[in-house]
PDB file of C-alpha atoms and ligand atoms in Angstrom:
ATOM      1  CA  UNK A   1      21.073  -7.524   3.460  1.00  0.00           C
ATOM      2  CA  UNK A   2      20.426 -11.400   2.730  1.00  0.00           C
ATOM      3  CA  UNK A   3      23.844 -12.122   1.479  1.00  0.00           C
ATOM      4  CA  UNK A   4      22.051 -15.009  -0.742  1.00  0.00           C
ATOM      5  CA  UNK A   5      18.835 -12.549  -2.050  1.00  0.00           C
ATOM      6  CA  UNK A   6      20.767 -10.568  -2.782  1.00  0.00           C
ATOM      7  CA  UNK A   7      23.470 -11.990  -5.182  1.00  0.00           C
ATOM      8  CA  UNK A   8      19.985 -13.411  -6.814  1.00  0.00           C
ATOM      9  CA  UNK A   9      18.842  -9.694  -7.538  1.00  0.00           C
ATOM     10  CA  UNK A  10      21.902  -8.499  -8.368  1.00  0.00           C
ATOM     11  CA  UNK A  11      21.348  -8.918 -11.672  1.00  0.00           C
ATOM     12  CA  UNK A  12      17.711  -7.150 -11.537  1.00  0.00           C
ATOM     13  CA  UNK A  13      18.738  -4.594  -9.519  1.00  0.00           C
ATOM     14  CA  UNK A  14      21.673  -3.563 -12.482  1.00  0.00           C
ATOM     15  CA  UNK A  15      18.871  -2.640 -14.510  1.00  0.00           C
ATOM     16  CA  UNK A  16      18.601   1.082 -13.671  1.00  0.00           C
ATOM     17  CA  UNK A  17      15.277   0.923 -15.060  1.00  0.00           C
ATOM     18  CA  UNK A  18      13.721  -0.481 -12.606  1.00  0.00           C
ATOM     19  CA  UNK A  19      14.735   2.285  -9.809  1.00  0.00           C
ATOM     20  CA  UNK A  20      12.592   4.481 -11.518  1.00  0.00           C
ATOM     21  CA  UNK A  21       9.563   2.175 -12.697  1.00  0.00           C
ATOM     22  CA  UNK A  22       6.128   3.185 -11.455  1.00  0.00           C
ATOM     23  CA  UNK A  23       4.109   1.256  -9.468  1.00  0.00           C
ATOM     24  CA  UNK A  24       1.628  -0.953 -11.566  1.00  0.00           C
ATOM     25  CA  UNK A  25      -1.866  -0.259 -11.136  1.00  0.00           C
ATOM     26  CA  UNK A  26      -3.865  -2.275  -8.855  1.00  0.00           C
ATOM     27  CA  UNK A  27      -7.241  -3.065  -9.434  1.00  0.00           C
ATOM     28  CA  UNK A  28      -8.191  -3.761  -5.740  1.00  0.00           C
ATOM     29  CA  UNK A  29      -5.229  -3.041  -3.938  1.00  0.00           C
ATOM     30  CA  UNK A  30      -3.815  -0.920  -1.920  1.00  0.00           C
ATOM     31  CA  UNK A  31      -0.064   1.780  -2.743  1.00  0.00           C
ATOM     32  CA  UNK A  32       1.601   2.447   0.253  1.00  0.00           C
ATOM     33  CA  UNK A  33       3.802   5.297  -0.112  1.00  0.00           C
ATOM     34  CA  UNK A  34       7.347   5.045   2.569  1.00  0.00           C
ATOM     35  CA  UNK A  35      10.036   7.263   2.785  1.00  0.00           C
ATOM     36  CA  UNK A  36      13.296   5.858   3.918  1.00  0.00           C
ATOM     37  CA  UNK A  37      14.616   8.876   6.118  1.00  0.00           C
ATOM     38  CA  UNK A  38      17.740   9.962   7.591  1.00  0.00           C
ATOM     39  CA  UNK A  39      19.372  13.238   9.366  1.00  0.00           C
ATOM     40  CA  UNK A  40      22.846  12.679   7.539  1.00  0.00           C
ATOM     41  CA  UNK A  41      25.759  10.072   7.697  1.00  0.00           C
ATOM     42  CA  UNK A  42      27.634  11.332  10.146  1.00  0.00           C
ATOM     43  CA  UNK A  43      24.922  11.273  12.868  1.00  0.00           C
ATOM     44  CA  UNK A  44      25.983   9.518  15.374  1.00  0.00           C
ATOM     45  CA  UNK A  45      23.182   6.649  15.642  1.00  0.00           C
ATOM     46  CA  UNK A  46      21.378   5.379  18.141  1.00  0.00           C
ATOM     47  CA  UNK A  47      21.773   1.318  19.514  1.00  0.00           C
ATOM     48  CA  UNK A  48      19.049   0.982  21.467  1.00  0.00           C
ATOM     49  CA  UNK A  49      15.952   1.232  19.621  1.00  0.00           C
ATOM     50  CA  UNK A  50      15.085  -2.159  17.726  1.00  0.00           C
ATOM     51  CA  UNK A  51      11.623  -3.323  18.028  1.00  0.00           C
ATOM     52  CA  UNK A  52      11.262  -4.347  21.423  1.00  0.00           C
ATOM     53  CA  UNK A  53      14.000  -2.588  22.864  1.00  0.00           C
ATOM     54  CA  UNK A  54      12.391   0.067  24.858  1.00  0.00           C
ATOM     55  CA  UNK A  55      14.636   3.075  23.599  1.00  0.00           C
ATOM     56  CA  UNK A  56      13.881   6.640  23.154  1.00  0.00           C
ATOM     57  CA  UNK A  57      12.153   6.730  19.806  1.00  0.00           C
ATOM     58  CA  UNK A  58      12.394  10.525  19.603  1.00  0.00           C
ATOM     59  CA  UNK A  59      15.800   9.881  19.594  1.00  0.00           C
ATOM     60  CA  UNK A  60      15.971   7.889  16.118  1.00  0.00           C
ATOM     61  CA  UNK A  61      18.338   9.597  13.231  1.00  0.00           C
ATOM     62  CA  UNK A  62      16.690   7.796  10.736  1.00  0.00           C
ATOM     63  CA  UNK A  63      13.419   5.653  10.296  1.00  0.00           C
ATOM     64  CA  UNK A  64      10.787   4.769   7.977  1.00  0.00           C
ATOM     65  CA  UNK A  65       7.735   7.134   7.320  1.00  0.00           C
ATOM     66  CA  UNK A  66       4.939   5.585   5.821  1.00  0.00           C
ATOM     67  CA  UNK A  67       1.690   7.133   3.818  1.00  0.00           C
ATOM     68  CA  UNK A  68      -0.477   5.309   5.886  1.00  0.00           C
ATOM     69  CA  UNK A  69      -0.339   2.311   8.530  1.00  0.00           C
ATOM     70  CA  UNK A  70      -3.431   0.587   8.231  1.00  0.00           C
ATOM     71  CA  UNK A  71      -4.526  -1.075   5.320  1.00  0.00           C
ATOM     72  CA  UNK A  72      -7.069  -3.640   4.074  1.00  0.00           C
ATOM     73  CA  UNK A  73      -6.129  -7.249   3.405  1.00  0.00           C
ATOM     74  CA  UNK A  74      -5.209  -8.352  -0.205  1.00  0.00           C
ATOM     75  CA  UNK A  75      -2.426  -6.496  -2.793  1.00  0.00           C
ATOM     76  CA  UNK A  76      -0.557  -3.714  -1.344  1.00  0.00           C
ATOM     77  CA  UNK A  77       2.276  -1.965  -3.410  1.00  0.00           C
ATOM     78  CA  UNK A  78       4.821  -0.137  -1.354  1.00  0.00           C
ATOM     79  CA  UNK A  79       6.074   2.574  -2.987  1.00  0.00           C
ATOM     80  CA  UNK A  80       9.633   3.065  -1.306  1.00  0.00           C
ATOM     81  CA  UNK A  81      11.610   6.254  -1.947  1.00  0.00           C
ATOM     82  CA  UNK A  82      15.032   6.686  -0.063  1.00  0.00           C
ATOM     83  CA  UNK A  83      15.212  10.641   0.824  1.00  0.00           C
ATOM     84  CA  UNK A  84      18.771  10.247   2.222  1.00  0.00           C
ATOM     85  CA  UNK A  85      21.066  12.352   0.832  1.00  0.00           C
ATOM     86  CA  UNK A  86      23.767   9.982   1.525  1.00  0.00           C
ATOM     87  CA  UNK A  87      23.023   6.756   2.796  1.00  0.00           C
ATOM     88  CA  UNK A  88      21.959   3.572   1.188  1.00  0.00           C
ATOM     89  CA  UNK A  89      19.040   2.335   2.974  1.00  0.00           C
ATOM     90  CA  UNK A  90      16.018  -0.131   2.181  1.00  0.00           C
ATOM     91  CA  UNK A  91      12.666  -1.522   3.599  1.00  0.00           C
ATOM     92  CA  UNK A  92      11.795  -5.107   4.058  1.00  0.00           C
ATOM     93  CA  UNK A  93       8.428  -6.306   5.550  1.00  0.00           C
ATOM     94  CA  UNK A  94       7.800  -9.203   7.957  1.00  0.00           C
ATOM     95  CA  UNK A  95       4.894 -10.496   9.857  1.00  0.00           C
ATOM     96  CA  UNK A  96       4.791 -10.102  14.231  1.00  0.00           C
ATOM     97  CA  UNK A  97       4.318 -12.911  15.634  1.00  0.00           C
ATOM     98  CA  UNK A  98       1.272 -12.576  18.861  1.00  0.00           C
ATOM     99  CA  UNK A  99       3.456 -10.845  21.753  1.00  0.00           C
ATOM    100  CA  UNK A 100       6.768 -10.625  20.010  1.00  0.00           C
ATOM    101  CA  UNK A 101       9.080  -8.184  21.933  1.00  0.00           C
ATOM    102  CA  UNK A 102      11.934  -8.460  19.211  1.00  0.00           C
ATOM    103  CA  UNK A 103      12.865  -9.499  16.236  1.00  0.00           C
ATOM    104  CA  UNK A 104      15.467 -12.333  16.109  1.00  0.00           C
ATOM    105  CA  UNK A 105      18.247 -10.855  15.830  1.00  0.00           C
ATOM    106  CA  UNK A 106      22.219 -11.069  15.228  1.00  0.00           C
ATOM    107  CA  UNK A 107      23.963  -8.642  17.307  1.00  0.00           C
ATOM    108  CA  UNK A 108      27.812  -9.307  16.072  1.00  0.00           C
ATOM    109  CA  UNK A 109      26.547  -8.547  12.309  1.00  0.00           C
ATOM    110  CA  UNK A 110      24.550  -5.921  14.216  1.00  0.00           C
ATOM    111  CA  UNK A 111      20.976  -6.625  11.982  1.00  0.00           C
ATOM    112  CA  UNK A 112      18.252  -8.526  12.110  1.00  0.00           C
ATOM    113  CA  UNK A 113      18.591 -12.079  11.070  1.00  0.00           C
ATOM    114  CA  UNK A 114      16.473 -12.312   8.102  1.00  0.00           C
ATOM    115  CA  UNK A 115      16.043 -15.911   7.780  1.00  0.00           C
ATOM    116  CA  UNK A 116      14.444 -16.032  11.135  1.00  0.00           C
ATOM    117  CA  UNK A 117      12.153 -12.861  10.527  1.00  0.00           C
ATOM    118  CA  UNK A 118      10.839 -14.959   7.678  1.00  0.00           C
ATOM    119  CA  UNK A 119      10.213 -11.666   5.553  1.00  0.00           C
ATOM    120  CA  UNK A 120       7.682 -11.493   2.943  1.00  0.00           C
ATOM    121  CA  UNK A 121       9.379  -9.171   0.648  1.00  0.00           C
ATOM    122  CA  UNK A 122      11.651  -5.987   0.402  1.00  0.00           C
ATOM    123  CA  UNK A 123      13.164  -3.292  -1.808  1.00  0.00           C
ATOM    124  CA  UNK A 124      16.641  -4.016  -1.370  1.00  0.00           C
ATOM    125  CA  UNK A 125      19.547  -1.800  -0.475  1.00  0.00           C
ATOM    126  CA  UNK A 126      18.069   1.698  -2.515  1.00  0.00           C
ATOM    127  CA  UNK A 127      20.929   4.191  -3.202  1.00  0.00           C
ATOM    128  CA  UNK A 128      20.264   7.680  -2.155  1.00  0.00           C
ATOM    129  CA  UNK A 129      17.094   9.280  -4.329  1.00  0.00           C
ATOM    130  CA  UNK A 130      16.358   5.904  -5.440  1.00  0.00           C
ATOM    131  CA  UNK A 131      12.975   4.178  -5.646  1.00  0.00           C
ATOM    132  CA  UNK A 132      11.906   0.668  -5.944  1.00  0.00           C
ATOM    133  CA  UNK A 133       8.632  -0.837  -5.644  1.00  0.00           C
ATOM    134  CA  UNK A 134       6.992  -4.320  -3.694  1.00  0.00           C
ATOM    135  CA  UNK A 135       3.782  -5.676  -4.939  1.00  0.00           C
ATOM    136  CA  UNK A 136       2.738  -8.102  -1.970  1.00  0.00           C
ATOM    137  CA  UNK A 137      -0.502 -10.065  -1.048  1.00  0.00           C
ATOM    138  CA  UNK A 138      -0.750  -9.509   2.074  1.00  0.00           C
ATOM    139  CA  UNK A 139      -3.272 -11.567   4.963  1.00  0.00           C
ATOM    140  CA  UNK A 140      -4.823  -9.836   8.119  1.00  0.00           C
ATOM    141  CA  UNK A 141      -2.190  -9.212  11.635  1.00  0.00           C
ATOM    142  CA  UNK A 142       0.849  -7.347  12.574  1.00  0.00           C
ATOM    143  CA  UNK A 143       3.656  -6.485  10.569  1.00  0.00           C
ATOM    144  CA  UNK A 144       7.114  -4.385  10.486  1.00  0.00           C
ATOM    145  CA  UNK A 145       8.831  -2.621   7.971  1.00  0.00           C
ATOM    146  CA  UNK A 146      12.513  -2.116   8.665  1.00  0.00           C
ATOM    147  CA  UNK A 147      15.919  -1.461   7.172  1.00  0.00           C
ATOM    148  CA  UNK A 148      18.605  -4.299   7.680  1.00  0.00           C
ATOM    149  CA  UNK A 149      21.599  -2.267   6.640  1.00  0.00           C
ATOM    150  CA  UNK A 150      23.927  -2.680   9.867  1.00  0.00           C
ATOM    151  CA  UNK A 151      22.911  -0.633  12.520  1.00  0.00           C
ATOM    152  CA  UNK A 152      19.991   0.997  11.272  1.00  0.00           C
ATOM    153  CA  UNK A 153      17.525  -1.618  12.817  1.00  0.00           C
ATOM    154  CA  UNK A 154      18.551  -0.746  16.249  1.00  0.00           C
ATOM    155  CA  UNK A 155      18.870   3.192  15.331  1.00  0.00           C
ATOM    156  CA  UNK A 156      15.205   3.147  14.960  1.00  0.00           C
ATOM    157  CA  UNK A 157      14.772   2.366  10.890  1.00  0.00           C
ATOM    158  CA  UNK A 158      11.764  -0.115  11.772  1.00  0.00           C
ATOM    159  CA  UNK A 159       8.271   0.893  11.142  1.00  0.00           C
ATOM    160  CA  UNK A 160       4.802  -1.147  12.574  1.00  0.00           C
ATOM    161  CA  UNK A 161       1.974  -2.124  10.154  1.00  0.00           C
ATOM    162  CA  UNK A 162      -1.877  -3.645  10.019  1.00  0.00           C
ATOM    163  CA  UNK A 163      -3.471  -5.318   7.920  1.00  0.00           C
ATOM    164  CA  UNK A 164      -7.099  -5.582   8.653  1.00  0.00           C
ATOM    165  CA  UNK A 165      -9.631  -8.257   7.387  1.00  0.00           C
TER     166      UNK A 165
HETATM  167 CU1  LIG B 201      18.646   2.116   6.567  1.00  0.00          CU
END
């Protein structure tokens, strides 16, 4: 939701083609298969469960569900569906700092401030049944996958990863 990112792929994301392309091939890499999940727009949704935040996870109405959660350093390719039958939603992935309890975050736009979280890449703002694909070197540590649309961070749409050496 990177008001500036995304005006820059607003012209990409037009092309419908695009939400449907297949992941390229990787020679050495790893595909990563997430599902961008929810129980239905009208659920009422949770506040208290951003990274960190020491909420009731079993409690989330929506989240991200991924293929697999460890992978081996060097390309991965997310393969991001959204399975919400109603809700735009979208995965972004940023590295944890050693012993961080939360992500920066800005709680009058109620999401994560992205400049901050120094991301490394997302699928941006998917439309129900949509898919979209990141192709990302990625280096040994911690990560998180999570959904910036307001309120979904802190509803639970947030996801940890490893990368291994
Ligand atoms: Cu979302």
């Amino acid at each position: 939701m990177n008001l500036t990112r995304r005006e820059l792929l607003g012209a990409a994301a037009a092309l419908p083609v695009l939400g449907i392309a297949a992941a390229p091939a990787l020679a050495n890499g790893t595909t990563v298969d997430v599902s961008l999940w929810d129980k239905g727009g009208d659920m009422a949704m949770p506040t208290d469960l951003g990274y960190g935040m020491g909420g009731d996870m079993s409690k989330a109405t929506m989240g991200i569900a991924v293929s697999t959660d460890t992978v081996k350093a060097g390309e991965v390719a997310f393969q991001v569906t959204n399975a919400s039958k109603d809700t735009i939603h979208e995965m972004i992935v940023a590295p944890l700092k050693q012993g961080e309890k939360m992500l920066p975050y800005n709680k009058d736009e109620n999401e994560v401030n992205e400049d901050e979280a120094h991301d490394l890449g997302e699928v941006s703002e998917l439309d129900p049944g949509a898919h979209g694909t990141l192709v990302i070197p990625m280096k040994p540590g911690k990560y998180i996958l999570y959904c910036n649309v307001p309120g979904h961070f802190a509803a639970g749409m947030w996801t940890l990863f490893t990368v291994t050496g």
